[in-house]
Short mmCIF file of C-alpha atoms in Angstrom, two decimals:
data_model
loop_
_atom_site.label_atom_id
_atom_site.label_comp_id
_atom_site.label_asym_id
_atom_site.label_seq_id
_atom_site.Cartn_x
_atom_site.Cartn_y
_atom_site.Cartn_z
CA MET A 1 0.00 0.00 0.00
CA ALA A 2 1.31 3.43 -0.92
CA GLU A 3 2.26 5.68 1.99
CA PRO A 4 -0.56 8.14 2.71
CA GLN A 5 -0.06 11.81 1.97
CA GLN A 6 0.89 13.85 5.03
CA MET A 7 -1.87 15.93 6.59
CA ASP A 8 -1.45 19.68 7.16
CA LEU A 9 -0.58 20.64 10.73
CA GLU A 10 -1.69 23.65 12.75
CA ASN A 11 1.27 25.97 13.27
CA ASP A 12 -0.50 29.16 14.32
CA LEU A 13 0.46 28.56 17.97
CA SER A 14 4.19 28.23 17.34
CA TYR A 15 6.67 30.65 18.77
CA ASN A 16 10.40 31.31 18.35
CA SER A 17 13.19 29.87 20.43
CA ASP A 18 13.75 33.08 22.31
CA ASP A 19 10.34 32.67 23.91
CA ASP A 20 11.42 29.29 25.34
CA VAL A 21 13.82 30.92 27.71
CA VAL A 22 11.58 33.75 28.83
CA ILE A 23 11.07 33.39 32.57
CA ILE A 24 8.03 35.04 34.08
CA GLU A 25 8.53 36.19 37.65
CA GLU A 26 6.02 35.61 40.38
CA SER A 27 4.83 39.20 39.94
CA PRO A 28 4.64 39.57 36.16
CA THR A 29 4.07 42.87 34.50
CA MET A 30 1.17 43.53 32.17
CA ASN A 31 3.60 43.54 29.25
CA ASP A 32 4.56 39.97 30.11
CA PHE A 33 0.93 38.88 29.84
CA VAL A 34 0.48 40.74 26.58
CA LEU A 35 3.62 39.13 25.17
CA PHE A 36 2.42 35.64 26.09
CA ALA A 37 -1.09 36.26 24.91
CA ARG A 38 0.32 37.11 21.47
CA HIS A 39 1.64 33.53 21.27
CA SER A 40 -1.40 31.88 22.81
CA VAL A 41 -4.15 32.57 20.31
CA GLY A 42 -6.53 29.62 20.24
CA ILE A 43 -5.92 28.45 23.80
CA LYS A 44 -9.35 28.85 25.29
CA ALA A 45 -9.26 27.29 28.72
CA GLY A 46 -7.09 25.86 31.46
CA LYS A 47 -5.86 29.29 32.60
CA ARG A 48 -5.58 30.45 36.15
CA LYS A 49 -6.14 34.15 36.81
CA VAL A 50 -4.44 36.47 39.35
CA ASN A 51 -6.36 39.69 39.87
CA GLY A 52 -8.29 38.96 36.69
CA GLU A 53 -5.20 37.99 34.71
CA GLU A 54 -3.63 34.64 33.80
CA SER A 55 -1.37 33.22 36.54
CA PRO A 56 2.32 32.54 35.86
CA PRO A 57 2.04 28.69 36.37
CA ALA A 58 -0.71 28.52 33.73
CA ARG A 59 1.40 30.58 31.35
CA ARG A 60 4.35 28.28 31.85
CA GLN A 61 2.11 25.23 31.25
CA GLU A 62 0.80 26.69 28.03
CA ARG A 63 4.31 27.61 26.89
CA LEU A 64 5.39 24.03 27.56
CA ALA A 65 2.40 22.69 25.61
CA GLU A 66 3.40 24.89 22.67
CA ARG A 67 6.93 23.57 22.84
CA LYS A 68 5.68 19.97 22.83
CA LYS A 69 3.50 20.72 19.82
CA ASN A 70 6.39 22.26 17.89
CA GLU A 71 8.64 19.34 18.67
CA GLY A 72 5.87 17.02 17.54
CA ASN A 73 5.60 18.97 14.30
CA GLU A 74 9.28 18.44 13.57
CA LEU A 75 8.98 14.72 14.21
CA TYR A 76 5.87 14.60 12.03
CA LYS A 77 7.73 16.27 9.16
CA ASN A 78 10.45 13.61 9.54
CA LYS A 79 7.72 10.88 9.40
CA ASP A 80 8.39 9.77 12.96
CA TYR A 81 4.69 9.59 13.66
CA ARG A 82 4.78 7.46 16.79
CA GLU A 83 7.09 9.84 18.63
CA ALA A 84 5.18 12.83 17.31
CA LEU A 85 1.99 11.28 18.64
CA LYS A 86 3.48 11.13 22.14
CA LEU A 87 4.37 14.83 22.06
CA TYR A 88 0.94 15.88 20.78
CA THR A 89 -0.62 13.85 23.58
CA GLN A 90 1.60 15.63 26.11
CA ALA A 91 0.54 18.99 24.67
CA ILE A 92 -3.14 17.97 24.98
CA ASP A 93 -2.60 16.87 28.57
CA LEU A 94 -1.16 20.31 29.32
CA CYS A 95 -3.87 22.22 27.41
CA PRO A 96 -6.90 19.96 26.85
CA ASP A 97 -9.01 22.74 25.37
CA CYS A 98 -6.79 23.57 22.39
CA ALA A 99 -8.48 22.54 19.13
CA ALA A 100 -5.22 22.74 17.17
CA TYR A 101 -3.54 20.11 19.32
CA PHE A 102 -6.36 17.64 18.75
CA SER A 103 -6.27 18.40 15.02
CA ASN A 104 -2.54 17.71 14.83
CA ARG A 105 -2.84 14.49 16.77
CA SER A 106 -5.71 13.47 14.46
CA ALA A 107 -3.38 13.96 11.46
CA CYS A 108 -0.76 11.81 13.17
CA TYR A 109 -3.27 9.04 13.86
CA MET A 110 -4.28 9.09 10.19
CA MET A 111 -0.69 8.65 9.09
CA LEU A 112 -0.49 5.62 11.41
CA GLY A 113 -3.68 4.17 9.90
CA LYS A 114 -5.62 4.61 13.14
CA TYR A 115 -8.66 6.22 11.58
CA TYR A 116 -11.11 5.70 14.44
CA GLU A 117 -8.76 7.49 16.85
CA ALA A 118 -8.16 10.17 14.23
CA LEU A 119 -11.90 10.68 13.82
CA ASN A 120 -12.42 11.08 17.56
CA ASP A 121 -9.69 13.73 17.78
CA ALA A 122 -11.00 15.59 14.72
CA ARG A 123 -14.49 15.67 16.19
CA GLU A 124 -13.12 16.98 19.47
CA ALA A 125 -11.29 19.72 17.59
CA VAL A 126 -14.49 21.02 15.94
CA ARG A 127 -16.37 20.68 19.22
CA LEU A 128 -13.82 22.99 20.81
CA ASP A 129 -13.88 25.37 17.85
CA THR A 130 -17.06 25.24 15.77
CA SER A 131 -15.56 27.60 13.17
CA PHE A 132 -12.49 25.39 12.62
CA VAL A 133 -12.78 24.55 8.88
CA LYS A 134 -9.63 22.40 8.82
CA GLY A 135 -11.13 20.40 11.65
CA TYR A 136 -14.28 19.72 9.65
CA LEU A 137 -12.15 18.67 6.68
CA ARG A 138 -10.24 16.28 8.90
CA VAL A 139 -13.49 14.77 10.18
CA ALA A 140 -14.60 14.28 6.54
CA LYS A 141 -11.27 12.67 5.58
CA CYS A 142 -11.59 10.23 8.47
CA ASN A 143 -15.17 9.37 7.54
CA ILE A 144 -14.14 8.69 3.94
CA ALA A 145 -11.20 6.59 5.08
CA LEU A 146 -13.61 4.58 7.23
CA GLY A 147 -16.07 4.13 4.35
CA ASP A 148 -18.80 6.43 5.70
CA ALA A 149 -19.26 8.74 2.72
CA THR A 150 -22.70 9.88 3.89
CA ALA A 151 -21.31 11.21 7.17
CA ALA A 152 -18.46 12.85 5.27
CA LEU A 153 -20.87 14.73 3.00
CA SER A 154 -22.84 15.95 6.02
CA VAL A 155 -19.71 17.39 7.65
CA LEU A 156 -18.53 18.91 4.37
CA ARG A 157 -21.84 20.76 4.04
CA GLN A 158 -21.18 22.34 7.44
CA ALA A 159 -17.68 23.34 6.36
CA SER A 160 -18.98 24.75 3.09
CA GLU A 161 -21.31 27.07 5.00
CA LEU A 162 -18.25 28.53 6.71
CA GLU A 163 -16.10 28.77 3.55
CA PRO A 164 -18.25 28.35 0.40
CA ASN A 165 -15.31 28.71 -2.00
CA ASN A 166 -12.89 26.39 -0.24
CA LYS A 167 -11.21 24.17 -2.87
CA ALA A 168 -10.31 21.43 -0.39
CA ILE A 169 -13.97 21.07 0.59
CA ARG A 170 -14.95 20.56 -3.05
CA GLU A 171 -12.21 17.94 -3.52
CA GLU A 172 -13.31 15.94 -0.49
CA THR A 173 -16.92 16.17 -1.63
CA THR A 174 -15.94 14.66 -4.99
CA LYS A 175 -14.14 11.80 -3.20
CA ALA A 176 -17.14 11.10 -0.99
CA GLN A 177 -19.51 11.03 -3.97
CA SER A 178 -17.15 8.71 -5.85
CA LEU A 179 -17.08 6.38 -2.86
CA ILE A 180 -20.88 6.24 -2.78
CA ARG A 181 -21.00 5.35 -6.49
CA CYS A 182 -18.49 2.54 -5.99
CA GLN A 183 -20.52 1.14 -3.10
CA GLU A 184 -23.66 1.21 -5.23
CA GLU A 185 -21.89 -0.70 -8.01
CA VAL A 186 -20.74 -3.30 -5.48
CA GLU A 187 -24.35 -3.87 -4.42
CA LYS A 188 -25.48 -4.25 -8.04
CA ALA A 189 -22.78 -6.84 -8.76
CA LYS A 190 -23.54 -8.69 -5.53
CA ALA A 191 -27.22 -8.96 -6.50
CA LYS A 192 -26.11 -10.79 -9.67
CA ALA A 193 -23.58 -12.94 -7.75
CA ASP A 194 -20.95 -11.35 -10.02
CA TYR A 195 -18.22 -11.36 -7.42
CA ARG A 196 -15.38 -10.51 -9.80
CA THR A 197 -17.08 -7.26 -10.77
CA ALA A 198 -17.97 -6.60 -7.13
CA ILE A 199 -14.31 -6.96 -6.14
CA PHE A 200 -13.30 -4.57 -8.93
CA HIS A 201 -15.55 -1.86 -7.49
CA LEU A 202 -14.53 -2.73 -3.94
CA ASP A 203 -10.91 -2.08 -4.90
CA ARG A 204 -11.91 1.31 -6.29
CA ALA A 205 -13.80 2.06 -3.06
CA LEU A 206 -10.85 0.98 -0.94
CA ASP A 207 -8.63 3.44 -2.80
CA GLN A 208 -10.63 6.07 -0.90
CA ALA A 209 -11.80 4.12 2.16
CA VAL A 210 -8.33 2.88 3.06
CA GLY A 211 -9.24 2.14 6.68
CA CYS A 212 -12.68 0.61 6.15
CA ARG A 213 -12.59 -2.85 7.72
CA SER A 214 -16.13 -3.70 6.67
CA LEU A 215 -15.27 -3.19 2.98
CA LYS A 216 -12.12 -5.28 3.40
CA ILE A 217 -14.10 -8.07 5.04
CA THR A 218 -16.68 -7.91 2.26
CA LYS A 219 -13.93 -8.25 -0.31
CA ALA A 220 -12.48 -11.20 1.62
CA GLU A 221 -15.90 -12.87 1.64
CA TYR A 222 -16.22 -12.48 -2.12
CA LEU A 223 -12.70 -13.85 -2.57
CA VAL A 224 -13.90 -16.97 -0.75
CA PHE A 225 -16.72 -17.34 -3.26
CA LEU A 226 -14.08 -17.16 -6.02
CA GLN A 227 -12.02 -19.87 -4.25
CA ARG A 228 -9.17 -17.46 -3.52
CA TYR A 229 -8.91 -18.71 0.03
CA ALA A 230 -5.32 -17.68 0.72
CA ASP A 231 -6.01 -14.07 -0.31
CA ALA A 232 -9.17 -13.98 1.80
CA GLN A 233 -7.42 -15.37 4.86
CA GLU A 234 -4.58 -12.88 4.52
CA MET A 235 -7.05 -9.97 4.52
CA VAL A 236 -9.03 -11.06 7.57
CA ASN A 237 -5.92 -12.14 9.50
CA GLU A 238 -4.56 -8.62 9.13
CA ILE A 239 -7.80 -7.23 10.56
CA LEU A 240 -7.80 -9.73 13.43
CA GLN A 241 -4.31 -8.63 14.44
CA TYR A 242 -5.80 -5.27 15.41
CA GLU A 243 -9.30 -6.43 16.35
CA SER A 244 -9.24 -10.04 17.53
CA GLY A 245 -12.94 -10.01 18.35
CA ASN A 246 -14.19 -8.91 14.93
CA ALA A 247 -17.02 -11.38 14.37
CA ASP A 248 -17.26 -10.75 10.61
CA ALA A 249 -13.55 -11.43 10.11
CA ILE A 250 -13.75 -14.64 12.15
CA TYR A 251 -16.77 -15.67 10.07
CA VAL A 252 -14.84 -15.22 6.81
CA ARG A 253 -11.89 -17.21 8.16
CA GLY A 254 -14.33 -19.95 9.13
CA MET A 255 -15.68 -19.89 5.58
CA CYS A 256 -12.17 -20.42 4.22
CA LEU A 257 -11.71 -23.47 6.44
CA TYR A 258 -15.13 -24.84 5.54
CA TYR A 259 -14.56 -24.54 1.80
CA GLN A 260 -11.11 -26.09 2.14
CA ASP A 261 -12.73 -29.21 3.65
CA ASN A 262 -11.65 -28.56 7.24
CA PRO A 263 -15.09 -28.80 8.87
CA GLU A 264 -14.08 -29.18 12.53
CA ALA A 265 -11.94 -26.02 12.51
CA ALA A 266 -14.69 -24.22 10.59
CA PHE A 267 -17.28 -25.26 13.19
CA ASN A 268 -15.10 -23.81 15.95
CA HIS A 269 -14.94 -20.48 14.12
CA PHE A 270 -18.70 -20.34 13.52
CA GLN A 271 -19.38 -21.17 17.16
CA HIS A 272 -16.98 -18.40 18.21
CA VAL A 273 -18.79 -15.93 15.95
CA LEU A 274 -22.16 -16.86 17.45
CA ARG A 275 -20.80 -16.38 20.96
CA LEU A 276 -19.58 -12.91 20.01
CA ALA A 277 -22.66 -12.03 17.96
CA PRO A 278 -25.60 -14.40 18.59
CA ASP A 279 -27.62 -12.74 15.81
CA HIS A 280 -24.94 -13.16 13.14
CA GLN A 281 -27.25 -14.66 10.47
CA LYS A 282 -24.56 -15.49 7.92
CA ALA A 283 -22.57 -17.52 10.44
CA ARG A 284 -25.74 -19.23 11.65
CA ASP A 285 -26.77 -20.19 8.08
CA VAL A 286 -23.41 -21.51 6.95
CA TYR A 287 -22.92 -23.39 10.24
CA LYS A 288 -26.26 -25.14 9.75
CA LYS A 289 -25.41 -25.93 6.12
CA ALA A 290 -21.96 -27.26 7.03
CA LYS A 291 -23.34 -29.57 9.73
CA LEU A 292 -25.98 -30.96 7.37
CA LEU A 293 -23.41 -31.57 4.64
CA LYS A 294 -21.12 -33.41 7.05
CA GLN A 295 -24.04 -35.48 8.35
CA LYS A 296 -25.23 -36.58 4.87
CA LYS A 297 -21.72 -37.46 3.78
CA GLU A 298 -21.14 -39.60 6.87
CA GLU A 299 -24.53 -41.32 6.46
CA GLY A 300 -23.65 -42.13 2.85
CA ASN A 301 -20.29 -43.56 3.91
CA GLU A 302 -21.97 -45.73 6.55
CA ALA A 303 -24.53 -47.07 4.06
CA PHE A 304 -21.73 -47.91 1.63
CA LYS A 305 -19.80 -49.81 4.30
CA LYS A 306 -22.91 -51.88 5.03
CA GLY A 307 -23.32 -52.69 1.33
CA ASN A 308 -26.49 -50.64 0.97
CA PHE A 309 -25.31 -49.17 -2.30
CA GLN A 310 -28.57 -47.68 -3.54
CA GLU A 311 -29.14 -45.96 -0.21
CA ALA A 312 -25.58 -44.65 -0.27
CA LEU A 313 -26.11 -43.32 -3.79
CA ASN A 314 -29.26 -41.48 -2.68
CA LEU A 315 -27.54 -39.96 0.35
CA TYR A 316 -24.57 -38.74 -1.68
CA THR A 317 -27.02 -37.19 -4.15
CA GLU A 318 -28.78 -35.36 -1.31
CA ALA A 319 -25.45 -34.13 0.04
CA LEU A 320 -24.44 -32.76 -3.35
CA ALA A 321 -27.53 -30.54 -3.40
CA ILE A 322 -26.69 -28.82 -0.09
CA ASP A 323 -23.91 -26.42 -1.09
CA PRO A 324 -22.80 -26.19 -4.74
CA LEU A 325 -20.04 -23.75 -3.73
CA ASN A 326 -18.20 -26.27 -1.55
CA LYS A 327 -16.07 -27.68 -4.33
CA HIS A 328 -13.59 -29.62 -2.20
CA THR A 329 -16.26 -31.58 -0.37
CA ASN A 330 -18.42 -31.98 -3.47
CA ALA A 331 -15.48 -33.43 -5.40
CA LYS A 332 -15.24 -36.17 -2.78
CA LEU A 333 -18.99 -36.70 -2.85
CA TYR A 334 -18.96 -37.12 -6.63
CA PHE A 335 -16.12 -39.63 -6.31
CA ASN A 336 -17.96 -41.53 -3.59
CA ARG A 337 -21.07 -41.66 -5.73
CA ALA A 338 -18.96 -42.87 -8.66
CA THR A 339 -17.64 -45.67 -6.46
CA VAL A 340 -21.23 -46.67 -5.65
CA GLY A 341 -22.14 -46.54 -9.35
CA PHE A 342 -19.18 -48.80 -10.10
CA LYS A 343 -20.39 -51.29 -7.51
CA LEU A 344 -23.83 -51.22 -9.13
CA ASN A 345 -22.25 -51.79 -12.58
CA LYS A 346 -23.49 -48.36 -13.68
CA TYR A 347 -20.27 -47.53 -15.46
CA GLU A 348 -21.62 -44.61 -17.49
CA LEU A 349 -22.93 -42.96 -14.31
CA ALA A 350 -19.65 -43.65 -12.53
CA THR A 351 -17.73 -42.12 -15.42
CA GLU A 352 -19.87 -38.96 -15.33
CA ASP A 353 -19.40 -38.58 -11.58
CA CYS A 354 -15.64 -39.04 -11.85
CA THR A 355 -15.59 -36.34 -14.51
CA ALA A 356 -17.57 -34.03 -12.21
CA ALA A 357 -15.08 -34.69 -9.40
CA ILE A 358 -12.15 -33.94 -11.69
CA ASN A 359 -13.77 -30.71 -12.88
CA LEU A 360 -13.86 -29.59 -9.25
CA ASP A 361 -10.39 -30.89 -8.41
CA GLU A 362 -8.16 -31.44 -11.43
CA GLY A 363 -5.50 -33.16 -9.31
CA TYR A 364 -7.86 -35.84 -7.97
CA VAL A 365 -5.83 -39.00 -8.67
CA LYS A 366 -8.41 -41.44 -7.32
CA ALA A 367 -11.07 -40.01 -9.64
CA TYR A 368 -8.81 -40.44 -12.68
CA LEU A 369 -8.08 -44.05 -11.68
CA ARG A 370 -11.74 -44.87 -11.17
CA ARG A 371 -12.75 -43.25 -14.45
CA ALA A 372 -9.98 -45.06 -16.34
CA LYS A 373 -11.26 -48.40 -15.00
CA CYS A 374 -14.79 -47.51 -16.08
CA TYR A 375 -13.54 -46.55 -19.52
CA GLN A 376 -11.86 -49.94 -19.85
CA LEU A 377 -15.04 -51.75 -18.91
CA LEU A 378 -16.90 -49.63 -21.46
CA GLU A 379 -14.18 -50.53 -24.02
CA LYS A 380 -13.15 -46.88 -24.36
CA HIS A 381 -9.47 -47.75 -24.27
CA GLU A 382 -8.06 -44.54 -25.70
CA GLU A 383 -9.81 -42.54 -22.95
CA ALA A 384 -8.50 -44.98 -20.35
CA VAL A 385 -4.92 -44.55 -21.58
CA ARG A 386 -5.26 -40.75 -21.39
CA ASP A 387 -6.43 -40.98 -17.79
CA TYR A 388 -3.60 -43.31 -16.78
CA GLU A 389 -1.11 -41.00 -18.47
CA LYS A 390 -2.52 -38.11 -16.42
CA VAL A 391 -2.21 -40.19 -13.26
CA THR A 392 1.45 -40.99 -13.92
CA ARG A 393 2.15 -37.27 -14.36
CA LEU A 394 0.42 -36.46 -11.08
CA ASP A 395 1.88 -39.38 -9.11
CA ARG A 396 4.65 -41.27 -10.83
CA ASN A 397 4.96 -44.62 -9.06
CA GLN A 398 5.40 -48.21 -10.19
CA GLU A 399 1.77 -49.19 -9.73
CA HIS A 400 0.56 -46.36 -11.94
CA LYS A 401 3.19 -47.18 -14.55
CA ARG A 402 1.96 -50.78 -14.55
CA LEU A 403 -1.64 -49.71 -15.02
CA LEU A 404 -0.65 -47.44 -17.90
CA HIS A 405 1.31 -50.26 -19.56
CA GLU A 406 -1.65 -52.64 -19.28
CA ALA A 407 -4.03 -49.99 -20.61
CA LYS A 408 -1.82 -49.50 -23.65
CA ILE A 409 -1.89 -53.25 -24.27
CA GLU A 410 -5.68 -53.22 -24.04
CA LEU A 411 -5.77 -50.30 -26.45
CA LYS A 412 -3.63 -52.24 -28.89
CA ARG A 413 -5.91 -55.24 -28.51
CA SER A 414 -8.95 -53.10 -29.13
CA LYS A 415 -7.62 -52.00 -32.50
CA ARG A 416 -7.36 -55.58 -33.80
CA LYS A 417 -10.15 -58.00 -34.57
CA ASP A 418 -11.86 -59.48 -31.53
CA TYR A 419 -11.96 -63.15 -32.43
CA TYR A 420 -13.98 -64.05 -29.35
CA LYS A 421 -16.57 -61.49 -30.31
CA ILE A 422 -16.56 -62.66 -33.96
CA LEU A 423 -17.36 -66.22 -32.86
CA GLY A 424 -19.74 -65.01 -30.13
CA VAL A 425 -17.94 -66.78 -27.30
CA GLN A 426 -16.43 -65.75 -23.98
CA LYS A 427 -12.67 -65.41 -23.53
CA THR A 428 -12.81 -68.45 -21.30
CA ALA A 429 -14.53 -70.58 -23.96
CA SER A 430 -13.36 -74.19 -24.36
CA ASP A 431 -12.30 -75.72 -27.68
CA ASP A 432 -15.63 -77.52 -27.93
CA GLU A 433 -17.53 -74.24 -27.44
CA ILE A 434 -15.38 -72.57 -30.08
CA LYS A 435 -15.99 -75.42 -32.56
CA LYS A 436 -19.69 -75.42 -31.90
CA SER A 437 -19.90 -71.70 -32.54
CA TYR A 438 -17.78 -71.96 -35.68
CA ARG A 439 -20.00 -74.73 -37.10
CA LYS A 440 -23.11 -72.61 -36.59
CA MET A 441 -21.72 -69.33 -37.89
CA ALA A 442 -19.85 -70.82 -40.86
CA LEU A 443 -23.04 -72.35 -42.14
CA VAL A 444 -24.91 -69.07 -41.68
CA HIS A 445 -22.40 -66.96 -43.55
CA HIS A 446 -21.13 -69.41 -46.21
CA PRO A 447 -21.24 -67.41 -49.47
CA ASP A 448 -22.94 -70.21 -51.41
CA ARG A 449 -25.93 -69.82 -49.18
CA HIS A 450 -26.27 -66.22 -50.37
CA ALA A 451 -25.73 -66.85 -54.09
CA ASN A 452 -28.92 -65.00 -54.99
CA ALA A 453 -28.30 -62.07 -52.67
CA SER A 454 -27.27 -58.59 -53.81
CA ASP A 455 -23.62 -57.92 -54.52
CA LYS A 456 -23.41 -55.86 -51.33
CA ASP A 457 -24.84 -58.66 -49.18
CA LYS A 458 -22.62 -61.24 -50.88
CA HIS A 459 -19.57 -59.14 -50.10
CA GLU A 460 -20.54 -58.71 -46.46
CA HIS A 461 -21.04 -62.45 -45.98
CA GLU A 462 -17.73 -63.21 -47.73
CA ILE A 463 -15.94 -60.91 -45.25
CA LYS A 464 -17.80 -62.42 -42.29
CA PHE A 465 -17.04 -65.96 -43.47
CA LYS A 466 -13.37 -65.12 -43.78
CA GLU A 467 -13.26 -63.52 -40.29
CA ILE A 468 -14.93 -66.58 -38.80
CA GLY A 469 -12.25 -68.75 -40.37
CA GLU A 470 -9.47 -66.51 -39.01
CA ALA A 471 -10.96 -66.57 -35.52
CA TYR A 472 -11.34 -70.35 -35.55
CA SER A 473 -7.81 -70.82 -36.84
CA VAL A 474 -6.28 -68.72 -34.03
CA LEU A 475 -8.46 -69.76 -31.10
CA THR A 476 -8.16 -73.50 -31.76
CA ASP A 477 -4.35 -73.27 -31.88
CA ALA A 478 -3.08 -73.26 -28.26
CA LYS A 479 0.10 -71.32 -29.05
CA LYS A 480 -1.60 -68.72 -31.24
CA ARG A 481 -4.44 -68.27 -28.75
CA ALA A 482 -2.00 -67.69 -25.89
CA MET A 483 -0.12 -65.08 -27.91
CA TYR A 484 -3.40 -63.45 -28.91
CA ASP A 485 -4.55 -63.32 -25.30
CA ARG A 486 -1.28 -61.62 -24.30
CA GLY A 487 -2.05 -58.81 -26.73
CA GLN A 488 -0.05 -59.91 -29.75
CA ASP A 489 -1.62 -58.37 -32.84
CA ILE A 490 -2.76 -61.02 -35.31
CA ASN A 491 -1.26 -58.89 -38.09
CA ASP A 492 2.13 -58.72 -36.36
CA HIS A 493 4.21 -61.27 -38.26
CA ASP A 494 7.04 -60.80 -35.78
CA GLY A 495 4.78 -62.44 -33.25
CA GLY A 496 4.87 -65.68 -35.23
CA PHE A 497 1.61 -65.53 -37.16
CA GLY A 498 -0.61 -63.39 -39.29
CA HIS A 499 -3.95 -63.88 -40.95
CA ASP A 500 -2.83 -63.48 -44.56
CA ASP A 501 -1.96 -67.19 -44.79
CA ILE A 502 -5.32 -68.32 -43.45
CA ASP A 503 -7.60 -69.82 -46.13
CA PRO A 504 -11.21 -69.99 -44.86
CA ASN A 505 -12.03 -72.58 -47.60
CA GLN A 506 -9.50 -75.02 -46.27
CA ILE A 507 -10.64 -74.46 -42.70
CA PHE A 508 -14.23 -75.06 -43.71
CA GLN A 509 -13.40 -78.24 -45.65
CA ALA A 510 -11.18 -79.54 -42.89
CA PHE A 511 -13.82 -78.86 -40.28
CA PHE A 512 -16.60 -80.58 -42.23
CA GLY A 513 -14.43 -83.57 -43.28
CA GLY A 514 -13.51 -82.55 -46.84
CA GLY A 515 -10.06 -82.46 -48.33
CA HIS A 516 -10.43 -81.81 -52.02
CA GLY A 517 -10.66 -78.55 -53.76
CA GLY A 518 -12.31 -75.65 -52.04
CA TYR A 519 -13.69 -72.15 -52.52
CA THR A 520 -11.76 -69.07 -53.52
CA PHE A 521 -12.63 -65.40 -52.96
CA GLY A 522 -12.54 -63.22 -56.02
CA GLY A 523 -13.32 -59.55 -56.40
CA HIS A 524 -16.40 -57.85 -55.06
CA ASN A 525 -18.57 -59.27 -57.82
CA ALA A 526 -16.80 -62.61 -58.15
CA GLY A 527 -18.75 -64.18 -55.33
CA PHE A 528 -17.72 -67.42 -53.70
CA GLN A 529 -17.03 -69.84 -56.52
CA GLN A 530 -17.16 -73.60 -56.41
CA ALA A 531 -13.91 -75.34 -57.19
CA GLY A 532 -13.73 -79.09 -56.98
CA PHE A 533 -16.98 -79.94 -55.14
CA PRO A 534 -19.39 -82.48 -56.67
CA GLY A 535 -22.94 -81.44 -57.17
CA ASN A 536 -24.29 -77.94 -57.38
CA GLY A 537 -22.66 -76.35 -54.41
CA PHE A 538 -24.55 -76.32 -51.14
CA GLY A 539 -27.94 -75.82 -52.72
CA GLY A 540 -28.57 -79.57 -52.93
CA GLY A 541 -25.19 -81.24 -53.19
CA GLY A 542 -22.82 -82.58 -50.61
CA PHE A 543 -19.36 -82.15 -49.14
CA PRO A 544 -16.46 -84.38 -50.09
CA GLY A 545 -16.01 -87.22 -47.69
CA GLY A 546 -19.70 -87.98 -47.45
CA PHE A 547 -20.90 -84.99 -45.32
CA HIS A 548 -24.34 -84.01 -46.60
CA PHE A 549 -26.76 -81.29 -45.49
CA GLN A 550 -29.45 -79.01 -46.84
CA PHE A 551 -29.76 -75.26 -46.25
CA GLY A 552 -33.13 -74.33 -44.94
#
């Protein structure tokens, strides 16, 4: 914060150094009193009279007060405000009815940022001297610094009646009016929950109201709503250093703790606020909300532990509706609900909740891991790999590296043909189950059965028939199946096999007992042509080796 501009001091009571050594005898002459009176303009009380005139002890006291004031002025000019303050206080103690002394001490308090004390002294100065324009100006400056622009304008109107053309009065009036406009803009932005705009206008207001704690606390509260917890805490901690019992500041610090998922410490703060200010509605409301949120979360956790997954899901859903602004706690609630969804095999729901948790906390490793697992079960392997890669960047350990490696293998597998899926069998299928499925599907998709189909349909069945042959060839070979299950791409010849050398005609003939001739695939329009079979294909003929059947 920039150092405030020095206030003007009252010097009309100063006197030269020769006066300091003037000693007034017990029986002073009239000239002595006249001489002192010339240097005591403005001192209105605290004088003792002898025969109707001021007594020598009172004159010496007033001279000493003047000296203290002058010494204070020198210290003030050298920016030693604390020592200057002591001297002004001594001058006031000697002459408590001098408006100028209170005015100077008010200026010193302002330079020290003690605006309430400065305001009290400025008010006392104008009480002692109702025509003291500088005193009124100082009262207005203090009111503006404390954020009370309305009070400042009232005082400035009084000063303007005394000096209508005073430039300083006009300048302070402009500042007070500007402060009021800023405060109005803050209220407009608050009504729209536009806290960024509200803070912008609060900063403009605080340029004038440099000592206004209520505006600073309001800004801190809005910083909490923008998740700038460290900035908010710094502001209220500074206030609490000077005013440890400020209920509003304690409330904001409690809000910071609550929104950073530290409920017990937050509860202590809210309870403290309510002891200081039992009618503090904001603290009462957020305390109630925080307790309910904690209760619902714990009830959901307990239901989950007991295996009551649907009940847990409902409780987490209720908890999420309590306070949308509590992002730290809500991130955990979304993750917990995702865990329940996973248990209920609701992988899409679990994925959505993990995404919601990550949106609230982008470093939430558990949410990335849970979502990656859901993606794998949903066969979204590229998304799973991305999540595991994110996890390894956030927390690079061996377990996460292993999961990433396995996800990449699954991704590679997903890009090849799924022979189990082609044959319609489980990955644990036995050889007999694989053969049974092949028999059924080969007969369904044999091209000869679709000789009268359209060229497009013929082509589709040719492709399907070939894939069925490939799948059968790999899954009935123990070595090839093991390599396939480990993630070896069927097209990777370095792995020991590929599908280019697989002839579905030979597989078909071998399976059904034939051994002569076969079928060959031509172009798109070539169809599946008979080569070496007796009879007229499958329409009414038979297979070599005596295997006969009719298509229905």
